[in-house]
Coordinates of C-alpha atoms in Angstrom, one line a residue:
M207 CA -37.5 -83.9 5.1
A208 CA -36.9 -80.7 3.1
T209 CA -33.4 -80.1 1.9
S210 CA -31.9 -76.6 2.2
T211 CA -30.7 -74.8 -0.9
T212 CA -27.2 -74.6 0.4
S213 CA -26.9 -78.4 1.0
K214 CA -28.3 -79.0 -2.5
Q215 CA -25.6 -76.7 -3.9
S216 CA -23.0 -78.3 -1.8
S217 CA -23.9 -81.8 -3.1
T218 CA -24.1 -80.7 -6.7
F219 CA -21.1 -78.3 -7.2
I220 CA -17.4 -78.3 -6.5
N221 CA -15.8 -75.1 -5.2
R222 CA -13.8 -73.5 -8.1
E223 CA -10.8 -72.6 -5.9
T224 CA -10.2 -76.0 -4.5
S225 CA -10.9 -77.4 -8.0
W226 CA -8.1 -75.2 -9.4
L227 CA -5.7 -76.4 -6.7
E228 CA -6.4 -80.0 -7.8
F229 CA -5.5 -79.0 -11.3
N230 CA -2.2 -77.6 -10.1
Q231 CA -1.7 -80.8 -8.2
R232 CA -1.8 -82.7 -11.5
V233 CA 1.0 -80.5 -12.8
L234 CA 2.9 -81.2 -9.6
D235 CA 2.3 -84.9 -10.1
Q236 CA 4.4 -84.6 -13.3
A237 CA 7.3 -83.2 -11.2
I238 CA 6.9 -86.2 -8.8
D239 CA 6.7 -88.8 -11.5
P240 CA 10.2 -90.6 -11.8
S241 CA 9.4 -91.7 -15.3
V242 CA 9.5 -88.1 -16.5
R243 CA 13.0 -86.8 -17.4
L244 CA 14.8 -84.8 -14.8
L245 CA 14.8 -81.3 -16.4
E246 CA 11.2 -81.7 -17.4
R247 CA 10.3 -82.5 -13.8
I248 CA 12.2 -79.4 -12.8
K249 CA 10.1 -77.4 -15.3
F250 CA 6.8 -78.8 -14.0
L251 CA 7.8 -77.8 -10.5
A252 CA 8.6 -74.3 -11.6
I253 CA 5.2 -74.1 -13.3
T254 CA 3.3 -75.1 -10.2
A255 CA 5.1 -72.3 -8.3
S256 CA 4.2 -69.8 -10.9
N257 CA 0.6 -71.0 -11.0
L258 CA 0.4 -70.6 -7.2
D259 CA 1.7 -67.1 -7.4
E260 CA -1.2 -66.1 -9.8
F261 CA -3.7 -68.1 -7.7
F262 CA -2.8 -66.0 -4.6
M263 CA -2.8 -62.7 -6.5
V264 CA -6.2 -63.3 -8.1
R265 CA -8.2 -66.0 -6.4
V266 CA -7.1 -65.5 -2.8
G267 CA -6.9 -61.7 -3.4
G268 CA -10.5 -61.7 -4.5
L269 CA -11.6 -63.7 -1.5
R270 CA -9.7 -61.4 0.9
L271 CA -11.5 -58.4 -0.6
Q272 CA -14.9 -60.1 0.0
Q273 CA -13.8 -61.0 3.6
A274 CA -12.9 -57.3 4.2
T275 CA -16.5 -56.3 3.3
S276 CA -17.8 -58.9 5.8
S277 CA -19.5 -60.8 2.9
V278 CA -21.8 -63.5 4.1
S279 CA -22.6 -64.9 0.6
T280 CA -21.8 -68.4 -0.4
D281 CA -20.5 -69.8 -3.7
A282 CA -22.3 -72.3 -5.8
A283 CA -20.8 -75.2 -3.7
G284 CA -22.4 -73.6 -0.6
M285 CA -19.1 -72.5 1.0
T286 CA -18.7 -69.1 2.7
V287 CA -15.7 -66.9 2.1
A288 CA -14.2 -68.0 5.4
E289 CA -14.7 -71.6 4.6
Q290 CA -13.1 -71.2 1.2
L291 CA -10.0 -69.4 2.7
Q292 CA -9.7 -72.1 5.3
A293 CA -9.8 -74.9 2.6
I294 CA -7.3 -73.0 0.5
D295 CA -5.0 -72.6 3.5
V296 CA -5.0 -76.3 4.3
R297 CA -4.5 -77.4 0.6
T298 CA -1.8 -74.9 -0.3
R299 CA 0.2 -75.8 2.8
Q300 CA 0.0 -79.4 1.8
M301 CA 1.1 -78.5 -1.7
L302 CA 4.0 -76.3 -0.4
E303 CA 5.2 -79.2 1.8
Q304 CA 5.1 -81.6 -1.2
Q305 CA 6.8 -79.1 -3.5
F306 CA 9.8 -78.7 -1.2
A307 CA 9.9 -82.4 -0.3
I308 CA 10.3 -83.4 -3.9
F309 CA 12.8 -80.6 -4.6
L310 CA 15.0 -81.0 -1.6
Q311 CA 14.9 -84.8 -1.2
D312 CA 14.7 -86.0 -4.8
L313 CA 15.2 -83.4 -7.6
E314 CA 18.1 -81.4 -6.2
P315 CA 20.2 -84.4 -5.2
E316 CA 19.6 -85.9 -8.6
L317 CA 20.6 -82.6 -10.3
G318 CA 23.8 -82.8 -8.4
R319 CA 24.5 -86.3 -9.5
Q320 CA 23.9 -85.1 -13.1
G321 CA 26.4 -82.3 -12.7
I322 CA 24.0 -79.4 -11.9
Q323 CA 25.0 -78.3 -8.5
R324 CA 23.7 -75.5 -6.2
V325 CA 26.6 -74.5 -4.0
E326 CA 26.0 -74.0 -0.3
I327 CA 28.0 -70.8 0.2
A328 CA 28.4 -71.2 4.0
N329 CA 30.2 -74.5 3.5
C330 CA 31.9 -74.1 0.1
G331 CA 35.5 -74.4 -0.7
V332 CA 38.1 -71.7 -1.5
L333 CA 37.4 -71.6 -5.2
H334 CA 33.7 -71.0 -4.8
S335 CA 34.2 -68.7 -1.8
E336 CA 36.6 -66.4 -3.8
A337 CA 34.2 -66.4 -6.7
V338 CA 31.3 -65.4 -4.5
Q339 CA 33.2 -62.5 -3.0
R340 CA 34.3 -61.4 -6.5
I341 CA 30.7 -61.5 -7.8
F342 CA 29.4 -59.7 -4.8
Q343 CA 32.0 -56.9 -5.1
E344 CA 32.0 -56.5 -8.9
E345 CA 28.3 -57.1 -9.8
I346 CA 26.1 -56.9 -6.7
F347 CA 27.3 -54.4 -4.1
A348 CA 27.1 -51.3 -6.2
V349 CA 23.6 -52.1 -7.5
L350 CA 21.7 -52.9 -4.2
S351 CA 20.8 -50.4 -1.5
P352 CA 19.6 -51.2 2.0
I353 CA 16.6 -49.3 3.3
G354 CA 16.7 -48.5 7.0
I355 CA 13.4 -48.8 8.8
D356 CA 12.5 -45.8 10.9
A357 CA 9.9 -46.7 13.5
Q358 CA 8.4 -43.2 13.2
A359 CA 8.2 -43.3 9.4
E360 CA 6.0 -45.2 7.0
F361 CA 7.1 -48.8 6.0
P362 CA 8.7 -48.7 2.5
L363 CA 6.6 -49.9 -0.4
L364 CA 7.9 -53.4 -1.4
A365 CA 7.4 -54.9 -4.8
S366 CA 5.1 -57.9 -5.1
R367 CA 6.7 -61.2 -5.9
A368 CA 10.2 -59.7 -5.6
L369 CA 12.8 -61.2 -3.2
H370 CA 14.0 -59.1 -0.2
L371 CA 16.4 -59.5 2.6
C372 CA 15.3 -58.4 6.1
V373 CA 18.3 -57.6 8.3
Q374 CA 18.2 -57.2 12.1
L375 CA 20.9 -54.9 13.5
E376 CA 21.9 -53.9 17.0
S377 CA 20.6 -50.4 17.7
D378 CA 22.5 -47.5 19.3
E379 CA 19.3 -46.6 21.2
E380 CA 19.4 -48.5 24.5
D381 CA 15.6 -48.6 24.9
V382 CA 15.2 -50.3 21.5
G383 CA 18.0 -52.8 21.4
H384 CA 17.7 -53.5 17.7
R385 CA 16.7 -52.0 14.4
F386 CA 15.7 -53.4 11.0
A387 CA 16.7 -52.8 7.4
I388 CA 15.4 -54.1 4.1
I389 CA 17.5 -54.9 1.0
P390 CA 15.3 -55.3 -2.1
L391 CA 17.1 -57.7 -4.5
G392 CA 15.2 -56.3 -7.5
S393 CA 14.9 -57.8 -11.0
V394 CA 18.0 -56.4 -12.6
L395 CA 20.5 -58.9 -11.2
P396 CA 20.3 -62.6 -12.3
R397 CA 18.8 -65.0 -9.7
V398 CA 21.1 -67.8 -10.8
L399 CA 24.8 -66.9 -10.5
T400 CA 27.2 -69.1 -12.4
L401 CA 30.2 -70.3 -10.4
P402 CA 33.5 -71.9 -11.8
T403 CA 33.6 -75.6 -12.1
D404 CA 35.6 -78.2 -13.9
Q405 CA 32.6 -79.9 -15.3
G406 CA 28.8 -79.6 -15.4
F407 CA 27.2 -76.4 -14.0
S408 CA 27.7 -74.9 -10.6
F409 CA 25.6 -72.0 -9.4
A410 CA 24.6 -70.0 -6.4
L411 CA 21.4 -68.1 -5.8
L412 CA 21.5 -64.3 -5.6
E413 CA 19.8 -64.2 -2.2
D414 CA 22.3 -66.6 -0.7
V415 CA 25.3 -64.5 -1.9
V416 CA 23.8 -61.3 -0.6
E417 CA 23.0 -62.9 2.8
Q418 CA 26.5 -64.3 3.0
C419 CA 28.0 -60.9 2.4
V420 CA 25.4 -58.7 4.0
Q421 CA 27.7 -57.4 6.7
E422 CA 29.5 -55.4 4.1
F423 CA 26.4 -53.1 3.8
F424 CA 26.7 -52.4 7.5
P425 CA 30.5 -52.5 8.2
A426 CA 30.4 -50.7 11.6
E427 CA 27.3 -52.4 13.1
R428 CA 26.6 -55.7 14.8
L429 CA 24.5 -58.0 12.7
L430 CA 21.9 -59.9 14.8
G431 CA 20.3 -61.9 12.0
S432 CA 18.9 -61.8 8.4
T433 CA 16.4 -63.7 6.3
V434 CA 15.0 -63.8 2.8
F435 CA 11.3 -63.1 2.3
R436 CA 8.8 -62.3 -0.5
I437 CA 5.4 -60.8 -0.5
T438 CA 2.4 -61.3 -2.8
R439 CA 0.0 -58.4 -3.3
N440 CA -3.6 -58.6 -4.3
A441 CA -4.0 -58.2 -8.0
D442 CA -7.7 -58.8 -8.2
I443 CA -8.4 -55.2 -8.9
S444 CA -10.9 -54.6 -11.8
I445 CA -11.7 -51.4 -13.6
Q446 CA -15.2 -50.0 -13.4
E447 CA -15.6 -49.5 -17.1
D448 CA -18.9 -47.7 -16.9
A449 CA -17.2 -45.0 -14.8
A450 CA -13.9 -44.9 -16.9
A451 CA -13.9 -42.2 -19.5
D452 CA -10.6 -43.6 -20.9
L453 CA -10.0 -47.3 -20.7
M454 CA -6.2 -46.9 -21.3
H455 CA -6.0 -44.4 -18.4
G456 CA -8.1 -46.6 -16.2
M457 CA -5.9 -49.6 -16.9
K458 CA -2.8 -47.6 -16.0
E459 CA -4.4 -46.7 -12.7
I460 CA -5.2 -50.4 -12.0
L461 CA -1.6 -51.3 -12.6
Q462 CA -0.5 -48.6 -10.2
Q463 CA -3.0 -49.8 -7.6
R464 CA -1.6 -53.3 -7.8
K465 CA 1.8 -52.0 -6.6
T466 CA 0.2 -50.7 -3.4
A467 CA -2.5 -53.3 -2.9
D468 CA -2.7 -55.3 0.4
C469 CA -0.3 -58.1 1.0
V470 CA -2.1 -61.5 0.7
R471 CA 0.9 -63.8 1.3
L472 CA 4.2 -63.5 3.1
E473 CA 6.8 -66.2 2.2
I474 CA 9.7 -66.4 4.6
D475 CA 12.6 -68.8 5.4
E476 CA 11.5 -71.3 8.0
N477 CA 14.6 -70.6 10.0
A478 CA 13.9 -66.9 10.3
A479 CA 14.1 -65.5 13.8
A480 CA 10.8 -64.9 15.5
S481 CA 11.6 -61.2 16.0
I482 CA 12.0 -60.8 12.2
V483 CA 8.8 -62.7 11.4
E484 CA 6.8 -60.6 13.9
F485 CA 8.3 -57.4 12.6
L486 CA 7.4 -58.3 9.0
Q487 CA 3.9 -59.5 9.9
S488 CA 3.2 -56.3 11.8
S489 CA 4.7 -54.0 9.1
L490 CA 2.8 -55.8 6.3
A491 CA -0.4 -56.3 8.2
V492 CA -0.5 -60.0 7.6
D493 CA -1.4 -62.7 10.1
E494 CA -0.2 -66.3 10.7
S495 CA -2.7 -67.6 8.2
Q496 CA -1.1 -65.5 5.5
T497 CA 2.5 -66.5 6.4
F498 CA 4.2 -69.4 4.7
R499 CA 7.5 -70.7 6.0
T500 CA 9.7 -72.4 3.4
P501 CA 12.4 -75.0 4.0
G502 CA 14.2 -74.2 0.8
P503 CA 14.6 -71.4 -1.8
I504 CA 11.7 -69.0 -1.9
D505 CA 10.1 -68.7 -5.4
L506 CA 10.9 -72.0 -7.2
T507 CA 10.2 -70.4 -10.6
F508 CA 14.0 -69.9 -10.9
L509 CA 14.1 -73.6 -11.8
M510 CA 12.8 -72.7 -15.2
Q511 CA 16.3 -71.4 -15.9
L512 CA 17.9 -74.7 -15.0
A513 CA 15.4 -76.5 -17.2
G514 CA 16.7 -74.5 -20.2
L515 CA 20.5 -75.1 -19.5
E516 CA 22.5 -76.0 -22.6
G517 CA 24.3 -79.3 -22.8
F518 CA 21.9 -81.5 -20.8
Q519 CA 19.6 -82.6 -23.6
H520 CA 19.6 -86.2 -22.3
L521 CA 17.7 -84.9 -19.3
R522 CA 14.9 -83.4 -21.4
D523 CA 12.2 -84.9 -23.6
D524 CA 13.4 -85.6 -27.2
P525 CA 12.8 -82.5 -29.4
W526 CA 9.6 -82.7 -31.5
P527 CA 9.9 -80.0 -34.0
A528 CA 6.8 -78.6 -35.8
Q529 CA 6.3 -80.1 -39.2
R530 CA 5.7 -78.0 -42.4
S531 CA 2.2 -78.4 -43.7
P532 CA 2.1 -80.1 -47.1
Q533 CA -0.7 -77.7 -48.0
I534 CA 1.7 -74.7 -48.0
D535 CA 4.4 -74.3 -50.5
P536 CA 7.1 -71.9 -49.1
A537 CA 7.9 -70.8 -52.7
R538 CA 4.5 -69.4 -53.2
S539 CA 2.8 -66.4 -51.6
M540 CA 0.3 -67.1 -48.9
F541 CA -2.3 -65.3 -50.9
E542 CA -1.9 -67.6 -53.9
T543 CA -2.0 -70.7 -51.6
I544 CA -5.2 -69.6 -49.8
A545 CA -6.8 -68.6 -53.1
D546 CA -6.4 -72.3 -54.2
R547 CA -8.1 -73.8 -51.2
D548 CA -9.0 -73.4 -47.5
I549 CA -6.2 -74.5 -45.1
L550 CA -6.5 -75.9 -41.6
L551 CA -3.4 -76.2 -39.5
S552 CA -3.0 -78.0 -36.1
H553 CA -0.4 -76.3 -33.8
P554 CA 2.1 -77.0 -32.5
Y555 CA 2.4 -80.1 -34.6
E556 CA 2.3 -78.0 -37.7
G557 CA 4.4 -74.8 -37.6
Y558 CA 3.0 -71.3 -36.8
G559 CA 5.1 -69.8 -39.5
P560 CA 2.3 -69.5 -42.1
V561 CA 0.3 -67.2 -39.8
V562 CA 3.3 -64.9 -39.4
R563 CA 4.1 -65.1 -43.1
L564 CA 0.5 -64.1 -44.1
I565 CA 0.6 -60.9 -42.0
E566 CA 4.2 -60.0 -43.0
E567 CA 3.4 -60.5 -46.7
A568 CA 0.3 -58.4 -46.2
A569 CA 2.4 -55.6 -44.7
D570 CA 4.8 -55.5 -47.7
D571 CA 2.3 -56.3 -50.5
P572 CA 1.5 -53.1 -52.4
D573 CA -1.9 -54.6 -53.4
V574 CA -3.0 -54.9 -49.8
L575 CA -5.3 -52.1 -48.8
A576 CA -6.3 -52.9 -45.2
I577 CA -5.5 -55.3 -42.3
K578 CA -7.9 -55.8 -39.4
Q579 CA -6.8 -57.9 -36.5
T580 CA -7.5 -58.8 -32.9
L581 CA -4.6 -59.0 -30.4
Y582 CA -4.9 -60.5 -27.0
R583 CA -1.5 -61.8 -25.9
T584 CA 1.6 -61.5 -28.1
S585 CA 5.3 -62.6 -27.7
R586 CA 7.8 -60.1 -26.3
D587 CA 9.4 -59.2 -29.7
S588 CA 6.4 -59.9 -31.8
A589 CA 7.0 -60.2 -35.6
I590 CA 3.2 -59.8 -36.0
V591 CA 3.1 -56.5 -34.1
N592 CA 6.2 -55.3 -36.1
A593 CA 4.4 -56.2 -39.3
L594 CA 1.3 -54.3 -38.4
R595 CA 3.4 -51.3 -37.5
R596 CA 5.2 -51.5 -40.8
A597 CA 2.0 -51.9 -42.7
A598 CA 0.6 -48.6 -41.2
E599 CA 3.9 -46.8 -41.9
R600 CA 3.5 -47.8 -45.6
G601 CA 0.1 -46.2 -45.8
K602 CA -2.2 -49.3 -45.4
Y603 CA -5.4 -49.0 -43.4
V604 CA -4.6 -51.0 -40.2
T605 CA -7.1 -51.6 -37.4
T606 CA -6.3 -53.6 -34.3
I607 CA -8.6 -54.6 -31.4
V608 CA -6.3 -54.7 -28.4
E609 CA -7.6 -56.3 -25.2
L610 CA -6.1 -54.3 -22.4
K611 CA -7.7 -56.6 -19.8
A612 CA -5.5 -59.6 -20.7
R613 CA -4.5 -60.4 -17.1
F614 CA -0.9 -59.7 -16.3
D615 CA -0.2 -58.7 -19.9
E616 CA -1.9 -55.3 -19.4
A617 CA 1.3 -53.4 -19.1
R618 CA 2.9 -54.9 -22.2
N619 CA -0.3 -54.5 -24.2
I620 CA -0.5 -50.8 -23.2
E621 CA 3.1 -50.3 -24.3
W622 CA 2.9 -51.8 -27.8
A623 CA -0.7 -50.4 -28.3
Q624 CA 0.7 -46.9 -27.9
E625 CA 3.6 -47.8 -30.3
L626 CA 1.1 -49.0 -32.9
E627 CA -0.9 -45.8 -32.5
Q628 CA 2.2 -43.7 -33.0
A629 CA 2.8 -45.7 -36.3
G630 CA -0.6 -44.8 -37.5
V631 CA -2.6 -47.9 -36.6
H632 CA -6.2 -47.4 -35.5
V633 CA -6.3 -49.1 -32.1
I634 CA -9.6 -50.1 -30.5
Y635 CA -9.7 -51.2 -26.9
G636 CA -12.4 -53.8 -27.1
V637 CA -16.0 -53.6 -26.0
R638 CA -17.1 -52.0 -22.7
N639 CA -17.8 -54.6 -20.0
L640 CA -16.8 -57.5 -22.3
K641 CA -13.4 -59.2 -22.9
T642 CA -12.5 -59.6 -26.6
H643 CA -11.0 -63.0 -26.8
A644 CA -11.7 -63.8 -30.4
K645 CA -8.7 -64.4 -32.7
A646 CA -9.3 -63.2 -36.2
C647 CA -7.5 -61.3 -39.0
V648 CA -8.9 -59.9 -42.2
I649 CA -6.6 -58.8 -45.0
V650 CA -8.3 -56.7 -47.8
R651 CA -6.5 -57.0 -51.2
R652 CA -7.0 -55.5 -54.6
E653 CA -6.8 -58.1 -57.3
A654 CA -7.7 -58.4 -61.0
R655 CA -10.9 -60.1 -60.1
G656 CA -11.8 -57.4 -57.6
I657 CA -11.5 -56.8 -53.9
M658 CA -10.7 -60.0 -52.0
R659 CA -10.7 -60.7 -48.3
Y660 CA -8.2 -63.2 -46.9
V661 CA -9.1 -64.3 -43.4
H662 CA -7.4 -66.2 -40.6
F663 CA -9.4 -67.5 -37.7
G664 CA -7.6 -69.1 -34.8
T665 CA -8.2 -70.6 -31.4
G666 CA -4.9 -69.5 -29.9
N667 CA -3.3 -66.1 -29.4
Y668 CA -1.2 -64.3 -32.0
N669 CA 1.9 -65.3 -30.1
E670 CA 4.8 -67.0 -32.0
S671 CA 6.3 -68.3 -28.7
T672 CA 3.4 -70.0 -27.1
A673 CA 2.3 -71.4 -30.5
R674 CA 5.2 -73.8 -30.1
L675 CA 3.7 -75.2 -26.9
Y676 CA -0.1 -75.0 -27.0
S677 CA -2.5 -77.1 -29.0
D678 CA -4.6 -74.7 -31.3
L679 CA -6.1 -74.5 -34.7
S680 CA -5.6 -72.0 -37.6
Y681 CA -8.0 -71.7 -40.4
F682 CA -7.2 -69.7 -43.6
T683 CA -9.8 -68.9 -46.2
C684 CA -10.8 -66.4 -48.8
R685 CA -14.4 -67.6 -49.1
D686 CA -16.6 -64.6 -49.6
E687 CA -19.3 -65.5 -47.0
L688 CA -16.6 -66.0 -44.3
G689 CA -14.9 -62.8 -45.3
Q690 CA -18.2 -61.0 -44.9
D691 CA -18.7 -62.5 -41.4
A692 CA -15.2 -61.5 -40.4
S693 CA -15.8 -57.9 -41.6
A694 CA -19.2 -57.8 -39.8
F695 CA -17.5 -58.9 -36.6
F696 CA -14.9 -56.2 -36.8
N697 CA -17.5 -53.6 -37.6
A698 CA -19.6 -54.7 -34.6
V699 CA -16.6 -54.4 -32.2
T700 CA -15.0 -51.2 -33.5
G701 CA -18.3 -49.5 -34.2
Y702 CA -20.0 -50.7 -31.0
S703 CA -23.0 -51.9 -33.1
Q704 CA -25.1 -55.0 -32.7
P705 CA -23.6 -58.1 -34.2
Q706 CA -25.6 -59.6 -37.1
Q707 CA -26.3 -63.3 -37.7
Y708 CA -23.2 -65.0 -38.9

């Protein structure tokens, strides 16, 4: 009997979305594993929550866009858009249940036994109650502002992935009975609020403090209920590069569109009143399949802060500091070292310092004429970006290829790309319709033997922070044939010419 194409695909391929969720499950398994130290388990749990945020923004967001166009296409595994969304819904709800089960039943009680205690404000003692009132009055009340919801006006624009408090109040209008207000908790105030304790670390979450003291925002009104919630907006918005006259301007428009994109997920406390849930679902245009009720704190990424607490080293993996490469003498310049022989480093087992040193030395060396470098993701206060800026200010010819389409780093890349341009760096924004993911740096130096090219090729980003975590390779050389290849690569990207054979 003949076999349909769809069934052939279905038996051959695995759906990429469900496959990704199984990857995230393997991260969650590390949080579940009792042989892993406690704060490492907390960290893995935070990572799974962050991963799911991005999954909903991009993967689910993209599928929702296809659904809105009534797409009837199937993926390589033979699944329709509706089937994929259904499979994702089932799997993510299982994962959510498992996340909170391990946190509430295992990890949080064990944190308490180890001296890291989340205080239940509704049932806390006098010491903590007074501290909560003081923190609210001195640090929170003046910062936050409630937004009253007018039934006749447009619903306010709420930030994606930010916590909010929805408050239900008794209304003066007899035919209505109640009204709603939203309090955005913003990103200025810390999520984890330290409370006094004789030993260990006691804390309260910002949303719990605000909810406990919410009546003070509405002193003359009757409070009917309140609940914490968070929305996730679709971030799968891509620029049509063929139609974009200016890629930078186009990317800024994309970032703006993300702020107003459709809501793809509503997270809300499982104890929220039905009237509040219905109000938010209606206002945000989400249905039950997009609503996720949580039995604990929304947005478990706050656990990353607890994973980094000082004084609890016995609850973390033993430190494994990067080793200094025996090939590199810190007393000699990187140029002298590379001139002697090619160098291969394996990060994070060997330190990333030589990469930073090479670019910093190039910025300050009067014999260096030019620096050409690709930049994809960098650290927040990047020594490499600062060195490139300094090199340009000192009159060197500096060219950087900045990838503005590095997902969720677009805003940061735009910001420091503009700073580099102001310093005199020639900034190129990649190749139209392609993503520049190569990691290469060429330093052109005048020496007694003539013009020399010192090259760094890497598999990781030029990011000093993540280089301490991710396994990558760095290769340093001044071999002429590889220097020619690197120069040809930069010329092809910056000049939009056809790449030659390397």
